[in-house]
Amino acid sequence: MCGVVAVIGKQNAGKLVIEGLKKLEYRGYDSAGIASVSSETLNIVKSEGKLINLINKLSEVSNSSLKSVNAIAMGHTRWATHGNVSVENAHPLTSENRVAVVHNGIIENYAFIKNKLMSEGYSFKSQTDTEVLPHLFTKHIKLGNNLLQAGRLVLKDIKGAFAFVAMSLDFPGELFVSRNSSPLAIGLGDKSNFVGSDAHSIDHLTQKIIYLEDGDHALINFEDVQIFNMNNEKVDRKIINIKAEIGLITKGGYRHFMEKEIFEQPSVIPQTISTFVKDNYEIKIDLNKLGFKNKNTLLISAAGTSYYAAMVGKYWIEQLADLPVIIDLASEYRYRKPSVFGQSAMLVISQSGESLDTLMALRHGKELGLNTNAIVNVEGSTIDREVDYSLYTRVGAEIGVASTKSFMSQLVILFLIAVALGKKFNNITTAQTQKICLNILALPSAIAQMLNMENEIKLVAQNIKNAKSIIFLGRGLLYPLALEGALKLKEISYIHAEGFAAGEMKHGPIALIEDQVPVIMFLVSDGNEDKAISNLQEAYSRGAKIILIADKNCIQKASFAHHKIEIPNFETDFKSLLSPFLMAIPAQLLAYHVANERGTDVDQPRNLAKSVTVE
Ligand code: G6P
């Protein structure tokens, strides 16, 4: 993971780099560092913990040249892969105080290179894979190569996924950058140029962006950016004009971004809906582009929360369109030899559009001949650029690491795909389609009603905040919600939580039930509720603390539950087909309030990052 930013040719380059890093903390936040060149010196300041620690440290460094007018600087925010969280392992990593490198990704053959370099007399100060990079640069520069030549030799030496920036005191006005699988954007300015892990990190400096392609490298100075492909041929890459986000996104009066993002769902979900549902209740999704000229099996691949959205999508598409759907975890798909029998289309789902597992799964699908599509939130992200067709969720930047509004918007698009496919293949009528569209248009107000249940959910959160382990149960369309509820809770509260299909409990997980273990069930009257209530009863009989979040009918049937939270009374479809939209809200609120009660870092929970760009 990690975020990199570099600025060349601007006054106060160090300060501008810090501004960029502030926008990249979603990629990792366990340590940060900055390097700059001034009067023949390489200045490095690094610090453990969040970026604010680095900012504080910089303000303490008296007479630091970093504070003054520097023309060239680069910085890094880290998510540890190789080597623990420490100042030594923070980037930039250096060699002989003449070369510095910031890197995102993993150098897979670093151990071999490190041994070789050590036998040649290079000493290592960190446990990172990255440190081989500055030493390799030093080695090749010492042999008489310039920065570009040295960088090309380094690329020959290394294997893995990476995006890195290198600077050397021997070539003080230049930066060497390269990318392979990890994202990297170059920004073009007036007598200045910039580098960032994403375009947003440098949009305070320029709106003219070039995305490097895999295997590209570039030599950047104040006036010029020269880009080369993996065969060292000079290439022109498209210059894209991006819109600058207005300043830094704020919490808007909420305590956390996650809280804000939960509560803004009624106002941002209409943006997703209006992209695809037009006035005459037509769903504007190009099913031919999606790969559905004929009936086929759809493959959906994703990671984390996006994967649970895919699971809901499978249930909807099978139910509404009578089409088979295979769902696959992106991290697994890539390393299998999957059969594509009966498949023509692959859909990947990714909020960030940068999850490396999902990107690799997409490339694998492409190699296997599938038409590729994506549901993404970030336009211009790597996945967006590589697929044949993108469906944008358009819910604005999501900052909290735990995905909330993105999950909801992914569900909206999956539901609309299911309806559009159902209509195309005559599984549902035009009248049914119109009714469903009306329901979707009513979704924001239904979400707002669900949000009114916050106080009741807060009470449950207070009651379970000291639990050691929590079990979530669901059946049918609400089984993926049980998984998502457990993921949300463990991500931000650090309480062990697992989601199970309610009917599966008796096949093993029921052994986990002991006195007072909270068992949370999301339930609606979908015709199968009696079966789910029986499963709940089995847990109750073994001493579990039962928390039921359900409609009135189910609450009456399961009167034995210890905590009963009745959802508002919605129209029938909401209580069955559309129930995942409703239950996403208590799943999110419960995780949020348990985490708050426990005082954890809700927006930036330990060990996680918003965008996971390592495999
Ligand atoms: C990370 C985040 C999860 C997210 C997953 C997939 O693991 O911590 O919250 O669901 O990545 O992210 P994507 O951007 O691909 O949807």
Coordinates of C-alpha atoms in Angstrom, one line a residue, residues 89-581:
N89 CA 11.5 1.3 8.4
A90 CA 9.7 4.4 7.5
H91 CA 10.4 5.9 4.0
P92 CA 12.3 7.6 2.5
L93 CA 15.0 4.8 2.6
T94 CA 18.4 6.0 1.8
S95 CA 21.8 4.8 0.7
E96 CA 25.1 6.5 1.8
N97 CA 23.1 9.7 2.3
R98 CA 23.2 10.3 -1.4
V99 CA 20.2 8.4 -2.7
A100 CA 16.6 8.4 -1.3
V101 CA 13.6 6.3 -2.4
V102 CA 9.9 6.3 -1.5
H103 CA 8.1 3.2 -2.6
N104 CA 4.6 1.7 -2.6
G105 CA 4.3 -2.1 -3.3
I106 CA 6.5 -5.1 -2.6
I107 CA 9.9 -6.0 -4.1
E108 CA 9.4 -9.7 -4.2
N109 CA 13.0 -10.7 -4.8
Y110 CA 14.4 -8.3 -2.2
A111 CA 15.9 -11.1 0.0
F112 CA 18.1 -12.3 -2.9
I113 CA 19.2 -8.8 -3.8
K114 CA 19.8 -7.8 -0.2
N115 CA 22.2 -10.8 0.3
K116 CA 24.0 -9.9 -2.8
L117 CA 24.3 -6.2 -1.8
M118 CA 25.5 -7.1 1.7
S119 CA 28.2 -9.3 0.2
E120 CA 29.3 -6.3 -1.8
G121 CA 29.6 -4.2 1.4
Y122 CA 26.3 -2.4 1.5
S123 CA 24.9 -2.2 5.0
F124 CA 21.1 -2.2 5.7
K125 CA 19.5 -0.1 8.4
S126 CA 15.9 -1.3 8.0
Q127 CA 14.0 -4.6 7.6
T128 CA 12.2 -3.3 4.6
D129 CA 12.2 -4.7 1.1
T130 CA 12.4 -1.1 -0.2
E131 CA 16.0 -0.5 1.1
V132 CA 17.4 -2.5 -1.7
L133 CA 16.2 0.2 -4.1
P134 CA 18.5 3.1 -2.9
H135 CA 21.4 0.8 -2.6
L136 CA 20.9 -0.5 -6.2
F137 CA 20.8 3.1 -7.4
T138 CA 24.0 3.9 -5.6
K139 CA 25.7 0.8 -7.0
H140 CA 24.7 1.6 -10.6
I141 CA 25.5 5.4 -10.2
K142 CA 29.0 4.5 -8.9
L143 CA 29.6 2.5 -12.0
G144 CA 29.2 5.7 -14.0
N145 CA 25.5 5.6 -15.0
N146 CA 23.3 8.7 -14.9
L147 CA 20.0 8.6 -13.0
L148 CA 18.0 7.3 -16.0
Q149 CA 20.5 4.6 -16.8
A150 CA 20.8 3.6 -13.2
G151 CA 17.0 3.5 -12.8
R152 CA 16.7 1.2 -15.9
L153 CA 19.3 -1.2 -14.4
V154 CA 17.4 -1.2 -11.1
L155 CA 14.2 -2.1 -13.0
K156 CA 16.1 -5.1 -14.5
D157 CA 17.1 -6.2 -11.0
I158 CA 13.8 -6.2 -9.3
K159 CA 10.6 -8.2 -9.5
G160 CA 7.2 -7.3 -7.9
A161 CA 4.5 -4.7 -7.7
F162 CA 5.8 -1.2 -7.2
A163 CA 5.5 2.5 -7.7
F164 CA 8.6 4.4 -6.6
V165 CA 10.3 7.7 -6.8
A166 CA 14.1 8.0 -6.5
M167 CA 16.3 11.1 -6.0
S168 CA 20.1 11.3 -5.9
L169 CA 22.5 14.1 -4.8
D170 CA 24.5 13.3 -7.9
F171 CA 21.6 14.5 -10.1
P172 CA 19.9 17.1 -7.8
G173 CA 17.4 18.4 -10.3
E174 CA 15.9 15.1 -11.3
L175 CA 13.6 12.4 -10.2
F176 CA 13.4 8.8 -11.5
V177 CA 9.9 7.2 -11.2
S178 CA 8.5 3.9 -12.3
R179 CA 5.4 1.8 -11.8
N180 CA 4.4 -1.8 -12.1
S181 CA 0.9 -2.7 -11.0
S182 CA 0.9 -0.1 -8.2
P183 CA -0.7 3.2 -9.2
L184 CA 1.3 6.4 -10.0
A185 CA 0.2 9.7 -11.5
I186 CA 2.4 12.5 -12.8
G187 CA 1.2 16.1 -12.7
L188 CA 2.4 18.7 -15.1
G189 CA 2.9 22.3 -13.9
D190 CA 4.5 25.5 -15.1
K191 CA 8.3 25.0 -14.7
S192 CA 7.4 22.4 -12.1
N193 CA 6.2 18.8 -12.1
F194 CA 4.7 16.5 -9.6
V195 CA 4.2 12.8 -8.7
G196 CA 1.4 11.2 -6.6
S197 CA -0.1 7.8 -5.8
D198 CA -3.3 9.2 -7.1
A199 CA -4.4 12.3 -9.0
H200 CA -6.2 13.8 -6.0
S201 CA -2.9 13.9 -4.0
I202 CA -1.5 16.5 -6.4
D203 CA -4.7 18.3 -7.5
H204 CA -3.8 21.3 -5.3
L205 CA -0.8 21.7 -7.7
T206 CA -2.1 20.9 -11.1
Q207 CA -5.1 19.6 -13.0
K208 CA -3.0 18.1 -15.8
I209 CA -2.4 14.5 -15.1
I210 CA -0.6 11.6 -16.9
Y211 CA -1.1 8.1 -15.6
L212 CA 1.9 5.9 -16.2
E213 CA 1.2 2.5 -17.7
D214 CA 2.5 -0.7 -16.2
G215 CA 6.2 -1.1 -16.9
D216 CA 6.7 2.6 -17.6
H217 CA 9.4 4.7 -16.1
A218 CA 10.0 8.4 -16.3
L219 CA 12.8 11.0 -15.8
I220 CA 11.4 14.2 -14.4
N221 CA 13.0 17.5 -14.0
F222 CA 11.7 21.1 -13.5
E223 CA 10.8 21.6 -17.1
D224 CA 10.4 18.2 -18.6
V225 CA 8.8 14.8 -18.1
Q226 CA 10.2 12.0 -20.3
I227 CA 8.3 8.8 -20.2
F228 CA 9.6 5.4 -21.5
N229 CA 7.9 2.0 -21.8
M230 CA 9.4 -1.2 -20.6
N231 CA 11.5 -1.5 -23.8
N232 CA 13.1 1.9 -23.0
E233 CA 11.3 3.5 -25.9
K234 CA 10.2 7.1 -25.4
V235 CA 6.4 7.2 -25.3
D236 CA 3.6 9.8 -25.1
R237 CA 0.9 9.1 -22.6
K238 CA -2.4 10.9 -22.7
I239 CA -2.7 14.1 -20.6
I240 CA -6.0 14.1 -18.7
N241 CA -7.6 17.2 -17.2
I242 CA -9.0 16.4 -13.8
K243 CA -11.3 18.4 -11.7
A244 CA -9.8 19.6 -8.4
E245 CA -11.6 18.5 -5.3
I246 CA -12.4 21.7 -3.3
G247 CA -9.8 21.8 -0.6
L248 CA -9.7 19.0 1.9
I249 CA -12.8 17.1 2.5
T250 CA -14.1 17.9 6.0
K251 CA -16.1 16.0 8.6
G252 CA -18.9 18.6 8.4
G253 CA -19.6 18.7 12.1
Y254 CA -19.6 15.0 12.7
R255 CA -17.1 13.4 15.1
H256 CA -15.8 11.0 12.4
F257 CA -15.8 10.6 8.6
M258 CA -17.5 7.3 9.1
E259 CA -20.3 8.8 11.0
K260 CA -20.7 11.5 8.4
E261 CA -20.6 9.0 5.6
I262 CA -23.3 6.8 7.2
F263 CA -25.5 9.8 7.7
E264 CA -25.0 11.3 4.2
Q265 CA -26.4 8.2 2.6
P266 CA -29.9 9.6 2.0
S267 CA -28.3 12.6 0.2
V268 CA -25.7 10.8 -1.9
I269 CA -27.5 7.6 -2.9
P270 CA -29.8 9.7 -5.2
Q271 CA -26.6 10.5 -7.1
T272 CA -26.1 6.8 -7.8
I273 CA -29.8 6.3 -8.6
S274 CA -30.2 9.3 -10.9
T275 CA -27.2 8.1 -13.0
F276 CA -29.0 4.9 -13.9
V277 CA -32.8 5.5 -13.4
K278 CA -34.3 8.0 -15.8
D279 CA -37.6 9.9 -15.5
N280 CA -39.6 7.3 -17.4
Y281 CA -38.4 4.6 -15.1
E282 CA -36.0 3.2 -17.6
I283 CA -32.8 1.7 -16.3
K284 CA -29.9 3.1 -18.3
I285 CA -27.4 0.3 -18.1
D286 CA -25.9 -0.9 -21.4
L287 CA -26.4 -4.7 -21.1
N288 CA -24.6 -5.3 -24.4
K289 CA -21.6 -3.5 -23.2
L290 CA -21.9 -5.4 -20.0
G291 CA -21.5 -8.6 -22.1
F292 CA -25.1 -9.7 -22.1
K293 CA -26.1 -9.9 -25.7
N294 CA -27.2 -13.4 -24.8
K295 CA -27.9 -15.3 -21.6
N296 CA -24.6 -16.1 -19.9
T297 CA -23.2 -16.8 -16.5
L298 CA -21.9 -13.6 -14.8
L299 CA -18.7 -13.7 -12.8
I300 CA -18.3 -11.1 -10.0
S301 CA -15.1 -10.6 -8.2
A302 CA -14.2 -8.2 -5.4
A303 CA -12.6 -7.9 -1.9
G304 CA -13.8 -7.1 1.6
T305 CA -17.0 -5.2 1.8
S306 CA -17.3 -5.0 -2.0
Y307 CA -17.3 -8.8 -2.0
Y308 CA -20.3 -8.9 0.3
A309 CA -22.1 -6.5 -2.1
A310 CA -21.3 -9.0 -4.8
M311 CA -22.9 -11.8 -2.8
V312 CA -26.1 -9.8 -2.5
G313 CA -25.9 -9.1 -6.2
K314 CA -25.7 -12.8 -6.9
Y315 CA -28.9 -13.5 -5.0
W316 CA -30.7 -10.6 -6.8
I317 CA -29.5 -11.5 -10.3
E318 CA -30.4 -15.1 -9.8
Q319 CA -33.8 -14.2 -8.4
L320 CA -34.8 -11.4 -10.8
A321 CA -33.1 -12.4 -14.0
D322 CA -32.8 -16.2 -13.6
L323 CA -29.1 -16.0 -14.7
P324 CA -26.4 -17.9 -12.9
V325 CA -23.8 -15.8 -11.1
I326 CA -20.5 -17.0 -9.8
I327 CA -18.8 -14.8 -7.1
D328 CA -15.1 -15.1 -6.4
L329 CA -12.8 -13.5 -3.9
A330 CA -10.4 -11.4 -6.0
S331 CA -7.4 -12.7 -4.0
E332 CA -8.3 -16.3 -4.8
Y333 CA -9.5 -15.9 -8.4
R334 CA -6.2 -14.7 -9.7
Y335 CA -4.3 -17.8 -8.5
R336 CA -6.6 -20.4 -9.7
K337 CA -7.2 -21.8 -13.1
P338 CA -10.9 -21.0 -13.2
S339 CA -13.2 -22.4 -15.8
V340 CA -14.9 -19.8 -17.9
F341 CA -17.4 -22.3 -19.3
G342 CA -20.7 -20.5 -20.1
Q343 CA -19.2 -17.1 -19.1
S344 CA -18.7 -14.0 -21.3
A345 CA -18.6 -11.2 -18.7
M346 CA -16.8 -10.4 -15.6
L347 CA -17.8 -7.6 -13.2
V348 CA -15.4 -6.4 -10.6
I349 CA -16.5 -4.2 -7.7
S350 CA -14.2 -1.8 -6.0
Q351 CA -14.8 1.5 -4.2
S352 CA -11.3 2.7 -4.7
G353 CA -10.7 1.2 -8.1
E354 CA -7.2 0.4 -6.8
S355 CA -7.4 -2.8 -4.7
L356 CA -4.5 -4.8 -6.2
D357 CA -6.2 -8.2 -5.6
T358 CA -9.2 -6.9 -7.6
L359 CA -7.1 -5.4 -10.3
M360 CA -5.2 -8.6 -10.8
A361 CA -8.4 -10.7 -10.8
L362 CA -9.7 -8.3 -13.6
R363 CA -6.5 -8.8 -15.6
H364 CA -6.8 -12.5 -15.2
G365 CA -10.4 -12.5 -16.4
K366 CA -9.3 -10.4 -19.4
E367 CA -6.6 -12.9 -20.2
L368 CA -9.2 -15.6 -20.1
G369 CA -11.2 -13.7 -22.7
L370 CA -14.0 -12.2 -20.6
N371 CA -15.6 -8.9 -21.2
T372 CA -14.7 -6.8 -18.2
N373 CA -16.8 -4.3 -16.3
A374 CA -16.5 -2.5 -13.0
I375 CA -18.6 -0.9 -10.3
V376 CA -16.2 1.9 -9.0
N377 CA -16.5 5.0 -7.0
V378 CA -13.2 6.7 -8.2
E379 CA -13.3 7.8 -11.8
G380 CA -9.8 7.6 -13.4
S381 CA -8.7 4.9 -11.0
T382 CA -6.6 2.0 -12.4
I383 CA -9.6 -0.4 -12.5
D384 CA -11.8 2.2 -14.1
R385 CA -9.1 2.8 -16.8
E386 CA -8.6 -0.9 -17.5
V387 CA -12.1 -2.3 -17.8
D388 CA -14.3 -2.2 -20.9
Y389 CA -17.2 -0.6 -19.1
S390 CA -17.5 1.3 -15.8
L391 CA -20.6 1.9 -13.8
Y392 CA -19.9 4.8 -11.3
T393 CA -21.3 4.9 -7.9
R394 CA -20.8 8.7 -7.6
V395 CA -21.1 9.0 -3.8
G396 CA -18.1 11.3 -3.4
A397 CA -14.9 10.5 -1.6
E398 CA -15.2 8.0 1.1
I399 CA -12.6 8.7 3.8
G400 CA -13.5 6.3 6.7
V401 CA -11.6 3.0 6.2
A402 CA -14.8 1.0 6.9
S403 CA -16.8 1.3 3.7
T404 CA -20.4 2.5 4.3
K405 CA -22.0 4.7 1.6
S406 CA -20.0 2.9 -1.1
F407 CA -21.4 -0.5 0.0
M408 CA -24.9 1.0 -0.3
S409 CA -24.3 2.5 -3.7
Q410 CA -22.7 -0.8 -5.0
L411 CA -25.9 -2.5 -3.9
V412 CA -28.0 0.0 -5.8
I413 CA -26.1 -0.7 -9.1
L414 CA -26.2 -4.4 -8.6
F415 CA -29.9 -4.3 -7.9
L416 CA -30.5 -2.2 -11.1
I417 CA -28.3 -4.7 -13.1
A418 CA -30.5 -7.5 -11.8
V419 CA -33.7 -5.7 -12.7
A420 CA -32.4 -4.7 -16.2
L421 CA -31.3 -8.3 -16.9
G422 CA -34.6 -9.6 -15.6
K423 CA -36.5 -7.3 -18.0
K424 CA -34.2 -8.1 -21.0
F425 CA -34.6 -11.8 -20.6
N426 CA -38.4 -11.5 -19.9
N427 CA -38.2 -12.7 -16.3
I428 CA -40.0 -9.7 -15.0
T429 CA -42.5 -7.5 -16.8
T430 CA -42.3 -3.8 -17.7
A431 CA -44.9 -3.1 -15.0
Q432 CA -42.8 -4.9 -12.4
T433 CA -39.7 -3.0 -13.5
Q434 CA -41.5 0.3 -13.1
K435 CA -42.7 -0.6 -9.6
I436 CA -39.2 -1.6 -8.7
C437 CA -37.9 1.7 -10.0
L438 CA -40.4 3.5 -7.9
N439 CA -39.1 1.6 -4.9
I440 CA -35.6 2.5 -5.7
L441 CA -36.5 6.1 -5.9
A442 CA -38.0 5.8 -2.4
L443 CA -34.8 4.2 -1.1
P444 CA -33.2 7.4 0.2
S445 CA -36.2 8.1 2.4
A446 CA -36.2 4.5 3.6
I447 CA -32.5 4.8 4.5
A448 CA -33.3 8.1 6.4
Q449 CA -36.0 6.3 8.4
M450 CA -33.6 3.5 9.3
L451 CA -31.1 6.1 10.5
N452 CA -33.7 7.3 13.0
M453 CA -33.1 4.0 14.9
E454 CA -29.7 5.3 16.0
N455 CA -30.5 5.7 19.7
E456 CA -31.9 2.2 20.0
I457 CA -28.8 0.8 18.3
K458 CA -26.5 2.9 20.6
L459 CA -28.1 1.1 23.6
V460 CA -27.3 -2.3 22.2
A461 CA -23.8 -1.1 21.5
Q462 CA -23.4 -0.1 25.1
N463 CA -24.7 -3.5 26.1
I464 CA -22.3 -5.6 24.0
K465 CA -19.2 -3.4 24.0
N466 CA -17.3 -5.7 26.4
A467 CA -18.1 -8.9 24.6
K468 CA -15.1 -11.1 23.6
S469 CA -16.8 -12.4 20.5
I470 CA -20.0 -11.6 18.6
I471 CA -21.9 -13.7 16.2
F472 CA -24.0 -12.3 13.3
L473 CA -26.6 -14.5 11.7
G474 CA -28.6 -14.1 8.5
R475 CA -30.5 -16.1 5.9
G476 CA -31.0 -15.6 2.2
L477 CA -30.5 -12.0 1.1
L478 CA -29.5 -11.1 4.7
Y479 CA -26.7 -13.7 5.0
P480 CA -24.2 -11.4 3.2
L481 CA -25.4 -8.7 5.6
A482 CA -24.5 -10.9 8.5
L483 CA -21.0 -11.2 7.0
E484 CA -20.8 -7.5 6.4
G485 CA -22.0 -6.7 9.9
A486 CA -19.3 -8.9 11.4
L487 CA -16.6 -7.4 9.1
K488 CA -17.6 -3.8 10.0
L489 CA -17.6 -4.6 13.7
K490 CA -14.2 -6.3 13.8
E491 CA -12.6 -3.8 11.6
I492 CA -13.2 -0.8 13.8
S493 CA -14.0 -2.2 17.3
Y494 CA -11.4 -5.0 17.3
I495 CA -13.9 -7.4 18.8
H496 CA -13.8 -10.8 17.3
A497 CA -17.0 -11.2 15.2
E498 CA -18.1 -13.8 12.7
G499 CA -21.1 -13.9 10.4
F500 CA -22.8 -17.2 9.5
A501 CA -25.6 -18.4 7.4
A502 CA -28.2 -19.1 10.1
G503 CA -29.0 -22.5 8.8
E504 CA -25.3 -23.4 8.9
M505 CA -25.0 -22.8 12.7
K506 CA -26.0 -26.4 13.6
H507 CA -23.2 -27.7 11.3
G508 CA -20.4 -26.4 13.5
P509 CA -20.5 -22.7 14.7
I510 CA -23.1 -23.5 17.3
A511 CA -20.2 -25.0 19.4
L512 CA -19.1 -21.4 19.9
I513 CA -22.3 -20.5 21.8
E514 CA -21.8 -20.1 25.5
D515 CA -23.5 -18.0 28.2
Q516 CA -24.1 -14.4 27.2
V517 CA -22.4 -14.5 23.8
P518 CA -24.2 -11.9 21.7
V519 CA -25.9 -13.3 18.7
I520 CA -27.3 -10.7 16.3
M521 CA -29.8 -11.5 13.6
F522 CA -31.1 -9.3 10.8
L523 CA -34.5 -10.6 9.8
V524 CA -37.5 -9.7 7.6
S525 CA -40.7 -11.5 6.8
D526 CA -39.6 -13.0 3.5
G527 CA -41.5 -16.2 3.8
N528 CA -38.5 -18.1 5.3
E529 CA -38.4 -16.2 8.6
D530 CA -39.7 -19.2 10.6
K531 CA -36.7 -21.2 9.7
A532 CA -34.4 -18.4 10.8
I533 CA -36.2 -18.0 14.1
S534 CA -35.7 -21.7 14.7
N535 CA -32.0 -21.2 14.2
L536 CA -32.1 -18.3 16.6
Q537 CA -34.0 -20.3 19.2
E538 CA -31.2 -22.9 19.0
A539 CA -28.7 -20.3 20.0
Y540 CA -31.1 -18.9 22.7
S541 CA -31.4 -22.4 24.3
R542 CA -27.7 -22.5 24.7
G543 CA -27.5 -19.3 26.6
A544 CA -26.7 -16.7 23.9
K545 CA -27.7 -13.1 24.3
I546 CA -30.1 -12.7 21.4
I547 CA -30.3 -9.3 19.6
L548 CA -32.9 -9.3 16.9
I549 CA -33.2 -6.5 14.4
A550 CA -36.4 -7.2 12.5
D551 CA -39.8 -6.1 11.3
K552 CA -42.9 -6.3 13.6
N553 CA -44.1 -9.7 12.4
C554 CA -40.7 -11.3 13.1
I555 CA -40.3 -9.5 16.5
Q556 CA -43.7 -11.0 17.5
K557 CA -42.7 -14.4 16.4
A558 CA -39.3 -14.3 18.2
S559 CA -40.5 -12.8 21.5
F560 CA -37.8 -14.7 23.4
A561 CA -35.1 -12.4 22.1
H562 CA -33.3 -10.3 24.8
H563 CA -33.1 -7.1 22.7
K564 CA -35.6 -6.5 20.0
I565 CA -35.2 -3.6 17.6
E566 CA -38.2 -3.1 15.4
I567 CA -37.5 -1.5 12.0
P568 CA -40.1 1.0 10.7
N569 CA -43.0 -0.4 8.7
F570 CA -42.1 -0.4 5.1
E571 CA -43.9 -1.6 2.0
T572 CA -43.7 -5.3 1.3
D573 CA -40.9 -5.3 -1.2
F574 CA -38.7 -3.4 1.2
K575 CA -39.3 -6.1 3.8
S576 CA -38.0 -8.8 1.4
L577 CA -36.3 -8.0 -1.9
L578 CA -34.9 -4.7 -0.7
S579 CA -34.0 -5.7 2.8
P580 CA -30.2 -5.6 2.3
F581 CA -30.5 -1.8 1.8

